[in-house]
Amino acid sequence: MTTIKSSHRKVSVSDLVIDPRVQRREGFDHRRVDRMAADFQPHALGSITCSQRPDGKLVVLDGMHRSEACKQAAYQGLIPAHVYTGLTIEKEAELFLLLNSTKAPSALSKFLARVIMGDEAAVEMTAILAAHGWRVDTNDNAGCLSAVDAMERVYRTGAGALPNGTHPELLDRTLNAITAAWEHDTTSVRGPVLMGVAQLFARFGATVDTKKLVAEMQDTRPGVLVGKAKVLRDVQGGTVSGALAKILVGMHNKKRRANLLPEWVWVR
């Protein structure tokens, strides 16, 4: 087992690197860096934290914006650093989360750090996503999901429709229906859609005719469905996801004479 050690020393800015696996996936706040670089004062930098890997790279765990401001200001001197050696990438991710509590990273960055750490829930959700051809990412490319808070609410509480715990089967069923209806359109895995579909399955379970529901969903784009849900929410109150679930009940029951889902009881 490698021993973890730490020391305080001064390091060259040119030796610092960023590994997005253990940093903010959203990247730099460029306005923040611009302000720091425009009024650059080396003595005000404080100490950054980094991990020295076996290949000698100094991976920044805390101080990304400060190190980038140094580079933007063309600073050639040394800066104080708390340098760890012997960290695994899992421990780097854990330390990143611990150190970045004042200006918290995005929910997405935290989630990805948890995956690297081996957090059981985050790893399971990632595997469920992958099984349906999705991945957690910030961009709008096909197959990318950024609504990690909504996804975790589905996994933990059925988007508020189930007891607290873990409900991987519900997340799996939700993603299965969404993917069957809209393939890998990123607008289909935004918060209101994820939670609305999940609430429907959580409340009505096996009585939902998924094949019929998917066929009806295919005729309405996700953005249009959310728009209708917002209008309904504005009229009746509640949440957009709850309104969307109510609309889905109507779509499910359309042209059916038997096996109808009950009327959606509004939950405020």
PDB file of C-alpha atoms in Angstrom, residues 9-19 48-61 67 71 79 81-85 92:
ATOM      1  CA  ARG A   9       6.370  23.908  -0.751  1.00  0.00           C
ATOM      2  CA  LYS A  10       6.443  26.373  -3.616  1.00  0.00           C
ATOM      3  CA  VAL A  11       5.686  25.122  -7.106  1.00  0.00           C
ATOM      4  CA  SER A  12       5.926  26.504 -10.607  1.00  0.00           C
ATOM      5  CA  VAL A  13       2.638  27.431 -12.247  1.00  0.00           C
ATOM      6  CA  SER A  14       3.847  25.817 -15.463  1.00  0.00           C
ATOM      7  CA  ASP A  15       3.980  22.434 -13.683  1.00  0.00           C
ATOM      8  CA  LEU A  16       0.291  22.511 -12.700  1.00  0.00           C
ATOM      9  CA  VAL A  17      -2.261  20.505 -14.679  1.00  0.00           C
ATOM     10  CA  ILE A  18      -6.023  20.038 -14.515  1.00  0.00           C
ATOM     11  CA  ASP A  19      -7.607  16.578 -14.649  1.00  0.00           C
ATOM     12  CA  ILE A  48      -3.331  25.818  -3.469  1.00  0.00           C
ATOM     13  CA  THR A  49      -3.677  22.047  -3.015  1.00  0.00           C
ATOM     14  CA  CYS A  50      -2.459  19.523  -5.519  1.00  0.00           C
ATOM     15  CA  SER A  51      -1.591  15.867  -5.909  1.00  0.00           C
ATOM     16  CA  GLN A  52       1.790  14.817  -7.252  1.00  0.00           C
ATOM     17  CA  ARG A  53       1.311  11.681  -9.302  1.00  0.00           C
ATOM     18  CA  PRO A  54       3.985   9.048  -9.953  1.00  0.00           C
ATOM     19  CA  ASP A  55       4.794  10.649 -13.323  1.00  0.00           C
ATOM     20  CA  GLY A  56       5.547  13.935 -11.544  1.00  0.00           C
ATOM     21  CA  LYS A  57       2.427  15.799 -12.682  1.00  0.00           C
ATOM     22  CA  LEU A  58       0.982  18.218 -10.139  1.00  0.00           C
ATOM     23  CA  VAL A  59      -2.799  17.869 -10.436  1.00  0.00           C
ATOM     24  CA  VAL A  60      -4.702  20.808  -8.960  1.00  0.00           C
ATOM     25  CA  LEU A  61      -7.403  19.755  -6.475  1.00  0.00           C
ATOM     26  CA  SER A  67      -3.617  28.804 -10.987  1.00  0.00           C
ATOM     27  CA  LYS A  71      -1.135  31.715 -16.246  1.00  0.00           C
ATOM     28  CA  ILE A  79       3.295  29.853  -5.618  1.00  0.00           C
ATOM     29  CA  ALA A  81       1.150  24.695  -2.446  1.00  0.00           C
ATOM     30  CA  HIS A  82       0.057  21.901  -0.164  1.00  0.00           C
ATOM     31  CA  VAL A  83       1.278  18.887  -2.129  1.00  0.00           C
ATOM     32  CA  TYR A  84       0.064  15.342  -1.513  1.00  0.00           C
ATOM     33  CA  THR A  85       1.839  12.233  -2.736  1.00  0.00           C
ATOM     34  CA  GLU A  92      -8.051  12.789  -5.191  1.00  0.00           C
TER      35      GLU A  92
END
